[in-house]
Amino acid sequence: MKWKLTGRYLVSVLIIVFIVIIINTVILIGMFIQQQGQGMDDVSSDSGEVFSRHFNKYLVMENGQPAVSEEGIEALQSFGAWIQILDTNGHVVTSALAPENAPEHYSPLELIHIYKYMDDEFVTYFIGEFEPYDYLVGVPDSKEQRVVFMLEAESTFAFLSKSLLVILIVDLIIASIVGLLFSSILTKPITRLIDRITQLKKRNFSVWEMKKMGIFKPVFTNLNDVSKTLQAHENERTKLEKLRDDWISNVSHDLKTPLASIRGYAELLRYQDLTPEERLEFAEVIERQSIYMKDLLDDFNLTTRLRNQEMPLDLEETRVESFVREIVIDLLNDPQFSKYHISFESSSPESNWKMDRHLMKRAILNFIYNALIHNEDDIEVSIQVMSDGILISDTGKGIPSHDLEHIFERYYRGTNTQNIRGTGLGMAISRDIVEAHGGKVTITSELGCGTTVKVLMS
């Protein structure tokens, strides 16, 4: 995989270099062709060539002889040049501002020589035409210099072809070396990224520490964060599976007892010699055990719906004080709890909370039930309504610290509940109900000093 990625990057670099060379070559050839087509038209307007070519506008014929006009004299002086007008035989007919040692006659060979090269006085010559005459414009110490190349088209084309081929090969070799180094550096972290993702795919969530991450540092950092999150989820999943298995084991055990009772008493009801009182007693046992089983399954269904946030809430504005007072009154009127000391206080009579009364009553009752049934008969339970929530405290034996940290976990049953029938879902359901209303539940406890549950309202 590593060399496959490196090869792809290397090929990409070579293709880019090759394309750039081709484009540069095309541009050079195009500019050369354009230059040849334009000839000297693109020479700057202040050049000697342009000045000489257009100087014929300053020449006039006087008495059948060519002459330079006053404007022409001024133009020559301004440009720093002089002029000689020649006839067809190369004799100087007239001149203007020419030096005294300037020749009076030019042979064709001399004209060619001085046009191609400077003379001994470093004068650059330019040639123009006027009527049947030719004229020479000399510019002493001109910044312009004429360079002459002699080229053979065939050999020149062959040389250029070889040069371009050599340049192409050298550039591709350099690009290959640079591309190989660049690609190896670039593909190394990508290979590590692929290996890292493969590791996560195989559910290996260990964190990688890399020294040289380069531009991929944020990616590796995010992958490590993802790995930590997945590891936390994996731990939570394993933990929930264990708790669920424990819960199923507990529920199976709890269901066996009522089922055995129902089956046993159902078999007894078949006997004809039972008294009406015995039949009624057996029927009550069957009914009680059936209700327990129904409550168990209802708790399972409710915790599942709350966990998946599929429980619709029938919210209505409710005065917390009167709501909790009704719960306490119902408890005091229940013969089952008449032996307990239950008190009620309120410091916030106007406190309101939008709640599903049925579900919230179940949550509050469950907190109170836990305080009553997990302690001795002589405990005191205090329920207080405050401005920010509801406080439920007892003077019971308290909860061990190793149980307290798991108290709200689903399927968990504390070490002090072995002899108490329950599903292990009560506290989790109560907590989920409060949180579904936007509230929060906190619990504090100390062995021998009781337990306090606080329901914080949003």
XYZ file of C-alpha atoms in Angstrom:
458
model
C 0.000 0.000 0.000
C 2.824 2.388 0.910
C 4.673 1.958 -2.394
C 1.416 2.080 -4.321
C 0.618 5.517 -2.843
C 4.210 6.687 -3.334
C 4.121 5.580 -6.994
C 0.887 7.478 -7.603
C 2.268 10.685 -6.112
C 5.490 10.286 -8.078
C 3.636 9.772 -11.373
C 1.517 12.848 -10.593
C 4.633 14.980 -10.031
C 6.247 13.734 -13.271
C 3.098 14.421 -15.277
C 2.907 17.942 -13.865
C 6.571 18.627 -14.717
C 6.139 17.207 -18.219
C 3.048 19.351 -18.836
C 4.841 22.469 -17.567
C 7.786 21.835 -19.902
C 5.487 21.314 -22.887
C 3.507 24.478 -22.100
C 6.695 26.544 -21.650
C 8.048 25.231 -24.953
C 4.811 26.088 -26.767
C 4.828 29.580 -25.265
C 8.458 30.135 -26.300
C 7.818 28.971 -29.867
C 4.675 31.081 -30.062
C 6.483 34.201 -28.861
C 9.324 33.531 -31.322
C 6.886 33.164 -34.225
C 5.035 36.302 -33.155
C 8.316 38.203 -32.943
C 9.284 37.098 -36.405
C 5.890 38.062 -37.776
C 5.966 41.527 -36.257
C 9.501 42.164 -37.416
C 10.649 45.556 -36.086
C 7.168 46.921 -35.482
C 7.540 46.376 -31.775
C 10.790 48.388 -31.592
C 10.336 51.301 -29.215
C 9.415 54.625 -30.791
C 12.647 56.280 -29.640
C 14.895 53.691 -31.311
C 17.275 54.599 -34.118
C 15.510 52.228 -36.514
C 12.127 53.935 -36.072
C 13.704 57.420 -36.202
C 15.524 56.631 -39.439
C 12.562 54.893 -41.098
C 10.294 57.912 -40.552
C 12.902 60.604 -41.153
C 11.964 60.883 -44.851
C 9.102 63.174 -43.803
C 11.730 65.812 -43.084
C 13.297 65.496 -46.565
C 12.251 67.770 -49.451
C 13.309 68.325 -53.081
C 14.792 71.753 -53.834
C 15.855 72.547 -57.400
C 15.847 68.831 -58.214
C 18.101 67.998 -55.296
C 17.125 66.423 -51.952
C 17.462 68.614 -48.857
C 16.764 68.429 -45.117
C 14.073 70.757 -43.748
C 14.519 72.938 -40.688
C 12.348 70.534 -38.672
C 14.626 67.702 -39.785
C 17.728 69.593 -38.588
C 16.066 70.105 -35.194
C 15.070 66.427 -35.060
C 18.646 65.354 -35.801
C 20.031 67.666 -33.141
C 17.489 66.409 -30.592
C 18.283 62.743 -31.380
C 22.059 63.342 -31.497
C 22.375 62.057 -35.066
C 23.526 63.227 -38.500
C 22.459 62.306 -42.087
C 23.965 61.760 -45.532
C 21.845 61.399 -48.687
C 23.288 59.144 -51.410
C 22.464 58.731 -55.065
C 22.209 55.410 -56.810
C 25.995 55.251 -57.298
C 26.765 55.728 -53.604
C 27.905 59.398 -53.916
C 26.910 61.768 -51.120
C 24.504 64.337 -52.637
C 23.836 66.326 -49.473
C 24.281 65.978 -45.734
C 23.324 67.586 -42.464
C 25.367 67.709 -39.229
C 27.701 65.038 -40.649
C 31.286 65.052 -39.282
C 34.044 66.481 -41.488
C 35.771 63.113 -41.859
C 32.627 61.408 -43.115
C 33.190 59.666 -46.485
C 31.827 61.291 -49.649
C 31.264 57.977 -51.407
C 30.194 54.506 -50.273
C 30.577 51.289 -52.171
C 27.942 48.576 -51.781
C 30.388 46.526 -49.667
C 31.054 49.514 -47.406
C 27.323 50.135 -46.961
C 26.794 46.509 -45.958
C 29.719 46.621 -43.543
C 28.781 49.825 -41.745
C 25.138 48.696 -41.490
C 26.157 45.429 -39.859
C 28.877 46.822 -37.593
C 29.917 50.093 -35.952
C 32.742 52.056 -37.547
C 35.912 53.066 -35.747
C 34.147 56.122 -34.295
C 31.488 53.908 -32.642
C 28.783 55.241 -34.883
C 25.708 53.082 -35.495
C 24.226 53.446 -38.982
C 20.612 53.189 -40.121
C 19.409 53.221 -43.742
C 16.275 54.713 -45.259
C 14.825 55.577 -48.718
C 13.632 58.887 -50.175
C 12.517 59.167 -53.799
C 15.322 57.634 -55.897
C 17.808 58.347 -53.101
C 19.022 56.460 -50.072
C 20.125 58.075 -46.839
C 22.357 57.087 -43.965
C 21.567 58.215 -40.417
C 24.542 57.960 -38.110
C 24.123 57.942 -34.338
C 27.415 58.342 -32.438
C 27.759 56.359 -29.194
C 24.315 54.856 -29.613
C 22.981 52.568 -26.869
C 21.605 50.361 -29.600
C 23.861 47.692 -31.035
C 23.230 45.450 -33.980
C 24.106 41.741 -33.489
C 24.174 39.455 -36.511
C 23.644 35.681 -36.306
C 24.258 33.238 -39.117
C 22.016 30.188 -38.704
C 21.453 27.086 -40.757
C 17.816 26.097 -40.400
C 18.324 22.325 -40.489
C 21.257 22.220 -38.055
C 19.589 24.808 -35.808
C 16.388 22.751 -35.636
C 18.394 19.598 -34.876
C 20.333 21.414 -32.134
C 17.145 22.797 -30.592
C 15.519 19.364 -30.698
C 18.467 17.747 -28.953
C 18.595 20.572 -26.401
C 14.889 20.266 -25.619
C 15.234 16.492 -25.292
C 18.189 16.848 -22.907
C 16.332 19.489 -20.889
C 13.250 17.260 -20.738
C 15.257 14.241 -19.560
C 17.212 16.252 -16.966
C 14.020 17.918 -15.667
C 12.249 14.563 -15.403
C 15.207 13.033 -13.535
C 15.285 15.968 -11.105
C 11.482 15.802 -10.760
C 11.712 12.045 -10.115
C 14.220 12.518 -7.303
C 12.336 15.419 -5.727
C 8.979 13.696 -6.301
C 10.214 10.470 -4.731
C 11.417 12.289 -1.622
C 8.242 14.377 -1.449
C 5.975 11.394 -2.044
C 7.685 9.229 0.568
C 7.375 12.005 3.142
C 3.740 12.627 2.214
C 2.615 9.013 1.989
C 4.241 7.877 5.242
C 1.659 9.589 7.506
C -1.144 8.596 5.104
C -0.052 4.974 5.440
C -0.105 5.390 9.202
C -3.580 6.890 8.927
C -4.795 3.860 6.969
C -3.226 1.540 9.544
C -4.838 3.578 12.332
C -8.300 3.326 10.758
C -7.802 -0.411 10.182
C -6.913 -0.744 13.851
C -10.143 1.019 14.861
C -12.072 -1.210 12.459
C -10.685 -4.234 14.323
C -11.953 -2.687 17.606
C -8.470 -1.911 18.848
C -8.949 1.449 20.547
C -5.446 2.008 21.927
C -4.028 5.538 21.547
C -1.104 6.098 19.172
C 1.684 8.531 19.983
C 3.512 9.817 16.880
C 6.479 12.193 16.942
C 6.339 13.459 13.337
C 2.781 14.053 12.232
C 3.331 17.179 10.112
C 0.209 18.657 8.545
C -1.720 15.549 9.630
C -1.372 16.361 13.340
C -5.048 17.465 13.706
C -6.157 14.240 11.968
C -4.135 11.993 14.305
C -5.304 14.031 17.296
C -8.940 13.604 16.253
C -8.405 9.878 15.648
C -6.977 9.523 19.151
C -10.014 11.387 20.523
C -12.285 9.077 18.538
C -10.355 6.089 19.883
C -10.828 7.292 23.462
C -14.535 7.883 22.857
C -14.987 4.458 21.260
C -13.067 2.861 24.127
C -15.356 4.601 26.619
C -18.406 3.408 24.673
C -16.982 -0.100 24.523
C -16.403 -0.103 28.280
C -19.915 1.224 28.844
C -21.376 -1.399 26.508
C -19.494 -4.183 28.278
C -20.596 -2.844 31.618
C -24.243 -2.588 30.539
C -24.141 -6.082 29.092
C -22.850 -7.429 32.387
C -25.468 -5.488 34.332
C -28.173 -6.630 31.937
C -27.075 -10.238 32.301
C -27.116 -9.832 36.065
C -30.535 -8.215 35.843
C -31.898 -11.014 33.653
C -30.506 -13.500 36.136
C -32.146 -11.621 39.019
C -35.449 -11.202 37.164
C -35.430 -14.877 36.196
C -34.894 -15.745 39.824
C -37.622 -13.297 40.931
C -40.043 -14.676 38.334
C -39.430 -18.276 39.343
C -40.748 -17.701 42.854
C -44.118 -16.114 41.872
C -44.497 -18.568 38.995
C -43.903 -21.461 41.331
C -46.443 -20.011 43.753
C -49.014 -19.459 41.004
C -48.511 -22.964 39.668
C -48.645 -24.551 43.118
C -51.751 -22.741 44.271
C -53.423 -23.295 40.888
C -52.868 -27.024 41.347
C -54.326 -26.838 44.881
C -57.435 -25.121 43.578
C -58.280 -28.310 41.657
C -59.031 -30.202 44.856
C -62.750 -30.459 45.569
C -62.468 -30.673 49.344
C -61.123 -27.129 49.828
C -63.091 -24.728 51.950
C -64.281 -21.416 50.477
C -61.830 -19.581 52.773
C -58.891 -21.646 51.459
C -59.925 -21.091 47.853
C -60.113 -17.339 48.493
C -56.683 -17.349 50.156
C -55.111 -19.283 47.283
C -56.728 -16.944 44.728
C -55.350 -13.918 46.589
C -51.839 -15.383 46.487
C -52.143 -16.018 42.744
C -53.431 -12.486 42.184
C -50.649 -10.939 44.297
C -47.933 -12.857 42.496
C -49.447 -11.989 39.104
C -49.473 -8.285 40.023
C -45.803 -8.528 41.025
C -44.914 -10.097 37.701
C -46.895 -7.444 35.829
C -45.090 -4.684 37.758
C -41.774 -6.320 36.914
C -42.512 -6.361 33.188
C -43.917 -2.813 33.338
C -40.690 -1.599 34.933
C -38.678 -3.282 32.236
C -40.793 -1.658 29.501
C -40.650 1.783 31.169
C -36.882 1.797 31.662
C -36.392 0.789 28.034
C -38.606 3.622 26.778
C -36.987 6.180 29.073
C -33.545 5.033 28.025
C -34.411 5.485 24.350
C -36.238 8.784 25.015
C -39.464 7.383 23.612
C -41.627 8.210 26.634
C -44.098 11.037 25.876
C -44.703 13.396 28.811
C -48.154 14.788 29.605
C -46.902 18.080 31.057
C -49.093 20.390 33.092
C -48.357 23.334 35.352
C -48.321 22.011 38.940
C -47.820 23.575 42.373
C -45.057 21.507 43.900
C -46.140 21.999 47.519
C -49.696 20.691 47.072
C -48.459 17.896 44.790
C -45.961 16.575 47.347
C -48.395 17.091 50.256
C -50.926 14.821 48.530
C -48.253 12.129 48.139
C -47.382 12.339 51.856
C -51.054 12.214 52.896
C -51.597 9.096 50.763
C -48.597 7.462 52.439
C -49.843 8.319 55.921
C -53.254 6.870 55.089
C -51.710 3.621 53.845
C -51.812 1.048 56.685
C -48.592 -0.447 55.355
C -46.671 2.699 56.325
C -48.664 3.837 59.351
C -45.917 2.715 61.725
C -43.292 5.050 60.191
C -42.553 8.646 61.204
C -43.057 10.791 58.091
C -42.936 14.608 58.236
C -43.575 17.279 55.615
C -42.317 20.882 55.386
C -42.474 23.590 52.735
C -40.544 26.845 52.411
C -41.753 27.652 48.890
C -45.564 27.522 48.663
C -45.650 29.300 45.286
C -43.150 27.059 43.519
C -44.482 25.657 40.203
C -43.096 23.013 37.879
C -44.353 21.676 34.561
C -44.541 17.928 35.063
C -46.198 14.702 34.110
C -47.984 14.170 37.431
C -48.303 10.400 37.083
C -44.617 9.787 36.287
C -43.298 12.346 38.769
C -45.460 10.856 41.528
C -43.925 7.480 40.789
C -40.400 8.935 41.020
C -41.024 10.744 44.334
C -42.806 7.727 45.830
C -39.922 5.466 44.832
C -37.421 7.690 46.648
C -39.641 7.647 49.766
C -40.281 3.880 49.500
C -36.547 3.224 49.381
C -36.106 5.256 52.585
C -38.851 3.261 54.303
C -38.343 -0.336 53.212
C -34.534 -0.415 53.383
C -34.412 0.773 57.009
C -35.768 -0.166 60.413
C -39.287 0.710 61.536
C -38.143 3.454 63.923
C -36.548 5.709 61.309
C -37.784 9.205 60.527
C -38.349 10.365 56.953
C -38.518 14.088 56.193
C -39.885 15.515 52.928
C -39.214 19.216 52.254
C -40.290 21.456 49.377
C -37.762 24.232 48.683
C -37.483 26.907 46.022
C -35.105 24.830 43.896
C -36.456 21.328 44.457
C -37.576 18.543 46.774
C -35.483 17.116 49.627
C -36.109 13.576 50.938
C -33.969 12.568 53.925
C -34.033 9.743 56.436
C -32.272 8.796 59.642
C -31.646 5.220 58.541
C -28.543 3.097 58.295
C -27.186 4.771 55.166
C -25.731 3.337 51.967
C -22.206 1.894 51.637
C -19.907 3.965 49.436
C -19.336 1.083 46.988
C -23.124 0.861 46.476
C -23.684 4.617 46.402
C -21.617 5.122 43.230
C -23.784 2.565 41.401
C -27.121 3.545 42.917
C -28.573 4.958 39.681
C -27.293 2.243 37.377
C -29.910 0.104 35.660
C -30.209 -3.493 36.841
C -28.089 -2.764 39.939
C -29.168 -4.022 43.339
C -27.246 -3.027 46.459
C -25.676 -5.394 48.954
C -28.326 -4.505 51.524
C -31.292 -5.610 49.353
C -30.869 -9.375 49.270
C -34.009 -10.008 51.286
C -36.105 -7.336 49.578
C -38.016 -8.103 46.431
C -37.200 -5.710 43.598
C -36.055 -5.436 40.012
C -33.060 -3.123 40.438
C -34.725 -0.589 38.120
C -36.482 1.677 40.614
C -33.758 4.275 41.206
C -32.739 4.319 37.534
C -36.372 4.846 36.461
C -36.842 7.635 39.028
C -33.652 9.366 37.916
C -34.646 9.082 34.231
C -38.112 10.514 34.957
C -36.640 13.572 36.710
C -34.069 14.135 33.963
C -36.794 13.782 31.296
C -38.404 16.824 33.003
C -35.120 18.732 32.752
C -34.280 18.184 36.426
C -31.447 16.476 38.260
C -31.152 14.007 41.145
C -28.326 13.972 43.693
C -27.907 11.540 46.568
C -25.655 11.712 49.614
C -25.336 9.118 52.356
C -23.182 8.095 55.285
C -23.289 4.779 57.085
C -25.188 5.104 60.343
C -26.280 8.685 59.591
C -28.995 8.269 56.967
C -29.480 9.223 53.320
C -30.548 12.416 51.553
C -32.018 12.562 48.047
C -32.430 15.970 46.388
C -34.579 16.449 43.292
C -33.414 19.670 41.642
C -36.020 21.358 39.447
C -35.092 23.216 36.253
